PDB file of C-alpha atoms in Angstrom:
ATOM      1  CA  UNK A  81      20.789 -23.574  20.604  1.00  0.00           C
ATOM      2  CA  UNK A  82      19.789 -22.942  17.046  1.00  0.00           C
ATOM      3  CA  UNK A  83      18.709 -19.096  16.016  1.00  0.00           C
ATOM      4  CA  UNK A  84      15.912 -18.531  13.665  1.00  0.00           C
ATOM      5  CA  UNK A  85      16.028 -19.474  10.381  1.00  0.00           C
ATOM      6  CA  UNK A  86      14.271 -18.599   6.781  1.00  0.00           C
ATOM      7  CA  UNK A  87      12.189 -21.622   7.646  1.00  0.00           C
ATOM      8  CA  UNK A  88      10.662 -19.641  10.670  1.00  0.00           C
ATOM      9  CA  UNK A  89       8.406 -17.372   8.637  1.00  0.00           C
ATOM     10  CA  UNK A  90       8.336 -13.960   6.958  1.00  0.00           C
ATOM     11  CA  UNK A  91      11.206 -11.776   8.526  1.00  0.00           C
ATOM     12  CA  UNK A  92      11.535  -8.300   7.424  1.00  0.00           C
ATOM     13  CA  UNK A  93      14.439  -5.908   7.320  1.00  0.00           C
ATOM     14  CA  UNK A  94      12.990  -2.530   7.522  1.00  0.00           C
ATOM     15  CA  UNK A  95      15.298   0.830   6.760  1.00  0.00           C
ATOM     16  CA  UNK A  96      13.744   4.188   7.919  1.00  0.00           C
ATOM     17  CA  UNK A  97      11.263   3.305  10.147  1.00  0.00           C
ATOM     18  CA  UNK A  98      11.281   6.329  12.425  1.00  0.00           C
ATOM     19  CA  UNK A  99       9.844   8.572   9.304  1.00  0.00           C
ATOM     20  CA  UNK A 100       6.283   9.185   8.476  1.00  0.00           C
ATOM     21  CA  UNK A 101       6.014   6.612   5.923  1.00  0.00           C
ATOM     22  CA  UNK A 102       8.519   3.960   7.836  1.00  0.00           C
ATOM     23  CA  UNK A 103       6.495   4.266  10.806  1.00  0.00           C
ATOM     24  CA  UNK A 104       3.478   3.500   8.825  1.00  0.00           C
ATOM     25  CA  UNK A 105       5.064   0.462   7.251  1.00  0.00           C
ATOM     26  CA  UNK A 106       6.509  -0.670  10.626  1.00  0.00           C
ATOM     27  CA  UNK A 107       2.971  -0.773  12.332  1.00  0.00           C
ATOM     28  CA  UNK A 108       1.647  -2.695   9.234  1.00  0.00           C
ATOM     29  CA  UNK A 109       4.238  -5.274   9.676  1.00  0.00           C
ATOM     30  CA  UNK A 110       3.804  -5.382  13.543  1.00  0.00           C
ATOM     31  CA  UNK A 111       0.158  -6.011  13.171  1.00  0.00           C
ATOM     32  CA  UNK A 112       0.505  -8.427  10.371  1.00  0.00           C
ATOM     33  CA  UNK A 113       0.237 -12.082  11.830  1.00  0.00           C
ATOM     34  CA  UNK A 114       1.985 -13.679   8.870  1.00  0.00           C
ATOM     35  CA  UNK A 115       5.184 -11.707   9.739  1.00  0.00           C
ATOM     36  CA  UNK A 116       7.057 -13.426  12.299  1.00  0.00           C
ATOM     37  CA  UNK A 117      10.113 -10.844  12.866  1.00  0.00           C
ATOM     38  CA  UNK A 118      10.979  -7.166  12.082  1.00  0.00           C
ATOM     39  CA  UNK A 119      14.386  -6.110  12.247  1.00  0.00           C
ATOM     40  CA  UNK A 120      14.247  -2.126  11.961  1.00  0.00           C
ATOM     41  CA  UNK A 121      17.564  -0.289  11.409  1.00  0.00           C
ATOM     42  CA  UNK A 122      17.992   3.263  11.612  1.00  0.00           C
ATOM     43  CA  UNK A 123      20.468   5.686  11.589  1.00  0.00           C
ATOM     44  CA  UNK A 124      22.212   6.614  14.970  1.00  0.00           C
ATOM     45  CA  UNK A 125      21.321  10.048  16.215  1.00  0.00           C
ATOM     46  CA  UNK A 126      22.863  12.349  18.953  1.00  0.00           C
ATOM     47  CA  UNK A 127      19.479  13.591  19.596  1.00  0.00           C
ATOM     48  CA  UNK A 128      17.605  10.334  20.767  1.00  0.00           C
ATOM     49  CA  UNK A 129      17.755   6.579  20.612  1.00  0.00           C
ATOM     50  CA  UNK A 130      15.951   4.667  18.105  1.00  0.00           C
ATOM     51  CA  UNK A 131      13.352   3.422  20.493  1.00  0.00           C
ATOM     52  CA  UNK A 132      12.408   6.926  21.329  1.00  0.00           C
ATOM     53  CA  UNK A 133      12.249   8.154  17.891  1.00  0.00           C
ATOM     54  CA  UNK A 134      10.107   5.308  16.970  1.00  0.00           C
ATOM     55  CA  UNK A 135       7.878   6.071  20.196  1.00  0.00           C
ATOM     56  CA  UNK A 136       7.552   9.736  18.721  1.00  0.00           C
ATOM     57  CA  UNK A 137       6.565   8.368  15.215  1.00  0.00           C
ATOM     58  CA  UNK A 138       3.822   6.302  16.424  1.00  0.00           C
ATOM     59  CA  UNK A 139       2.580   8.969  18.633  1.00  0.00           C
ATOM     60  CA  UNK A 140       2.492  11.384  15.690  1.00  0.00           C
ATOM     61  CA  UNK A 141       1.056   9.033  13.325  1.00  0.00           C
ATOM     62  CA  UNK A 142      -1.491   7.640  15.772  1.00  0.00           C
ATOM     63  CA  UNK A 143      -0.489   4.418  16.451  1.00  0.00           C
ATOM     64  CA  UNK A 144      -0.998   2.112  19.442  1.00  0.00           C
ATOM     65  CA  UNK A 145       2.614   2.231  21.237  1.00  0.00           C
ATOM     66  CA  UNK A 146       2.366  -1.436  22.471  1.00  0.00           C
ATOM     67  CA  UNK A 147       3.246  -2.470  19.262  1.00  0.00           C
ATOM     68  CA  UNK A 148       6.586  -1.441  19.895  1.00  0.00           C
ATOM     69  CA  UNK A 149       6.701  -3.734  22.766  1.00  0.00           C
ATOM     70  CA  UNK A 150       6.190  -6.957  20.925  1.00  0.00           C
ATOM     71  CA  UNK A 151       8.840  -9.491  21.013  1.00  0.00           C
ATOM     72  CA  UNK A 152       8.945  -9.890  17.170  1.00  0.00           C
ATOM     73  CA  UNK A 153      10.724  -6.218  16.867  1.00  0.00           C
ATOM     74  CA  UNK A 154      14.275  -5.911  17.139  1.00  0.00           C
ATOM     75  CA  UNK A 155      15.921  -2.638  16.782  1.00  0.00           C
ATOM     76  CA  UNK A 156      19.349  -1.617  15.473  1.00  0.00           C
ATOM     77  CA  UNK A 157      21.152   1.703  15.037  1.00  0.00           C
ATOM     78  CA  UNK A 158      23.512   1.531  12.192  1.00  0.00           C
ATOM     79  CA  UNK A 159      25.072   3.025   9.071  1.00  0.00           C
ATOM     80  CA  UNK A 160      23.611   1.778   5.785  1.00  0.00           C
ATOM     81  CA  UNK A 161      26.235   3.089   3.833  1.00  0.00           C
ATOM     82  CA  UNK A 162      28.655   0.240   5.345  1.00  0.00           C
ATOM     83  CA  UNK A 163      28.584  -3.358   3.833  1.00  0.00           C
ATOM     84  CA  UNK A 164      27.624  -4.758   7.108  1.00  0.00           C
ATOM     85  CA  UNK A 165      25.447  -1.701   8.255  1.00  0.00           C
ATOM     86  CA  UNK A 166      27.731  -0.995  10.736  1.00  0.00           C
ATOM     87  CA  UNK A 167      26.115  -3.931  12.987  1.00  0.00           C
ATOM     88  CA  UNK A 168      28.470  -6.364  15.041  1.00  0.00           C
ATOM     89  CA  UNK A 169      29.543  -9.318  12.945  1.00  0.00           C
ATOM     90  CA  UNK A 170      27.051 -11.607  14.846  1.00  0.00           C
ATOM     91  CA  UNK A 171      24.048  -9.030  14.431  1.00  0.00           C
ATOM     92  CA  UNK A 172      25.099  -8.885  10.977  1.00  0.00           C
ATOM     93  CA  UNK A 173      25.121 -12.681  10.369  1.00  0.00           C
ATOM     94  CA  UNK A 174      21.910 -13.022  12.212  1.00  0.00           C
ATOM     95  CA  UNK A 175      20.288 -10.914   9.805  1.00  0.00           C
ATOM     96  CA  UNK A 176      21.593 -12.482   6.681  1.00  0.00           C
ATOM     97  CA  UNK A 177      20.695 -16.060   7.976  1.00  0.00           C
ATOM     98  CA  UNK A 178      16.907 -15.215   8.811  1.00  0.00           C
ATOM     99  CA  UNK A 179      15.741 -12.285   6.438  1.00  0.00           C
ATOM    100  CA  UNK A 180      13.365 -13.244   3.942  1.00  0.00           C
ATOM    101  CA  UNK A 181      11.962  -9.710   2.674  1.00  0.00           C
ATOM    102  CA  UNK A 182      13.928  -6.163   2.792  1.00  0.00           C
ATOM    103  CA  UNK A 183      11.933  -2.807   2.592  1.00  0.00           C
ATOM    104  CA  UNK A 184      14.612  -0.228   2.163  1.00  0.00           C
ATOM    105  CA  UNK A 185      12.887   2.861   2.999  1.00  0.00           C
ATOM    106  CA  UNK A 186      15.702   5.352   3.089  1.00  0.00           C
ATOM    107  CA  UNK A 187      18.270   7.161   1.084  1.00  0.00           C
TER     108      UNK A 187
END
C-alpha cells in the first residue's frame, strides 16, 4: 500500500507545539482546510506524554481540544539535536517523503 506523498497536499512538520506560541500555531494548522497533515514533534518528557502536554496547552490557550483528535495530526516525541530526530527509521523516512513545510518553533 502506498503511503502519502507530497502531492497529497500541504504537510507541515512542527516543532515545539506544546508551548504557548507552538500550540497557537498547531491550532491554526489543524483548523486550516488546506493543511492535510501535521506532524508535531516534541521533546520527550518524564512528566507527561506529548498528547497530555498538548491537551494542557490547548486548555491554557482556550482552544477546542477536539482539534487534537483530528486524523491529520500525528504526534512524535523525539530529539531535535539528532539528524533523524530520534525517530524510528520508518517514521523518519515517512516525514522526509511527505513533509512540504517546516515550522521550527524551538531551540
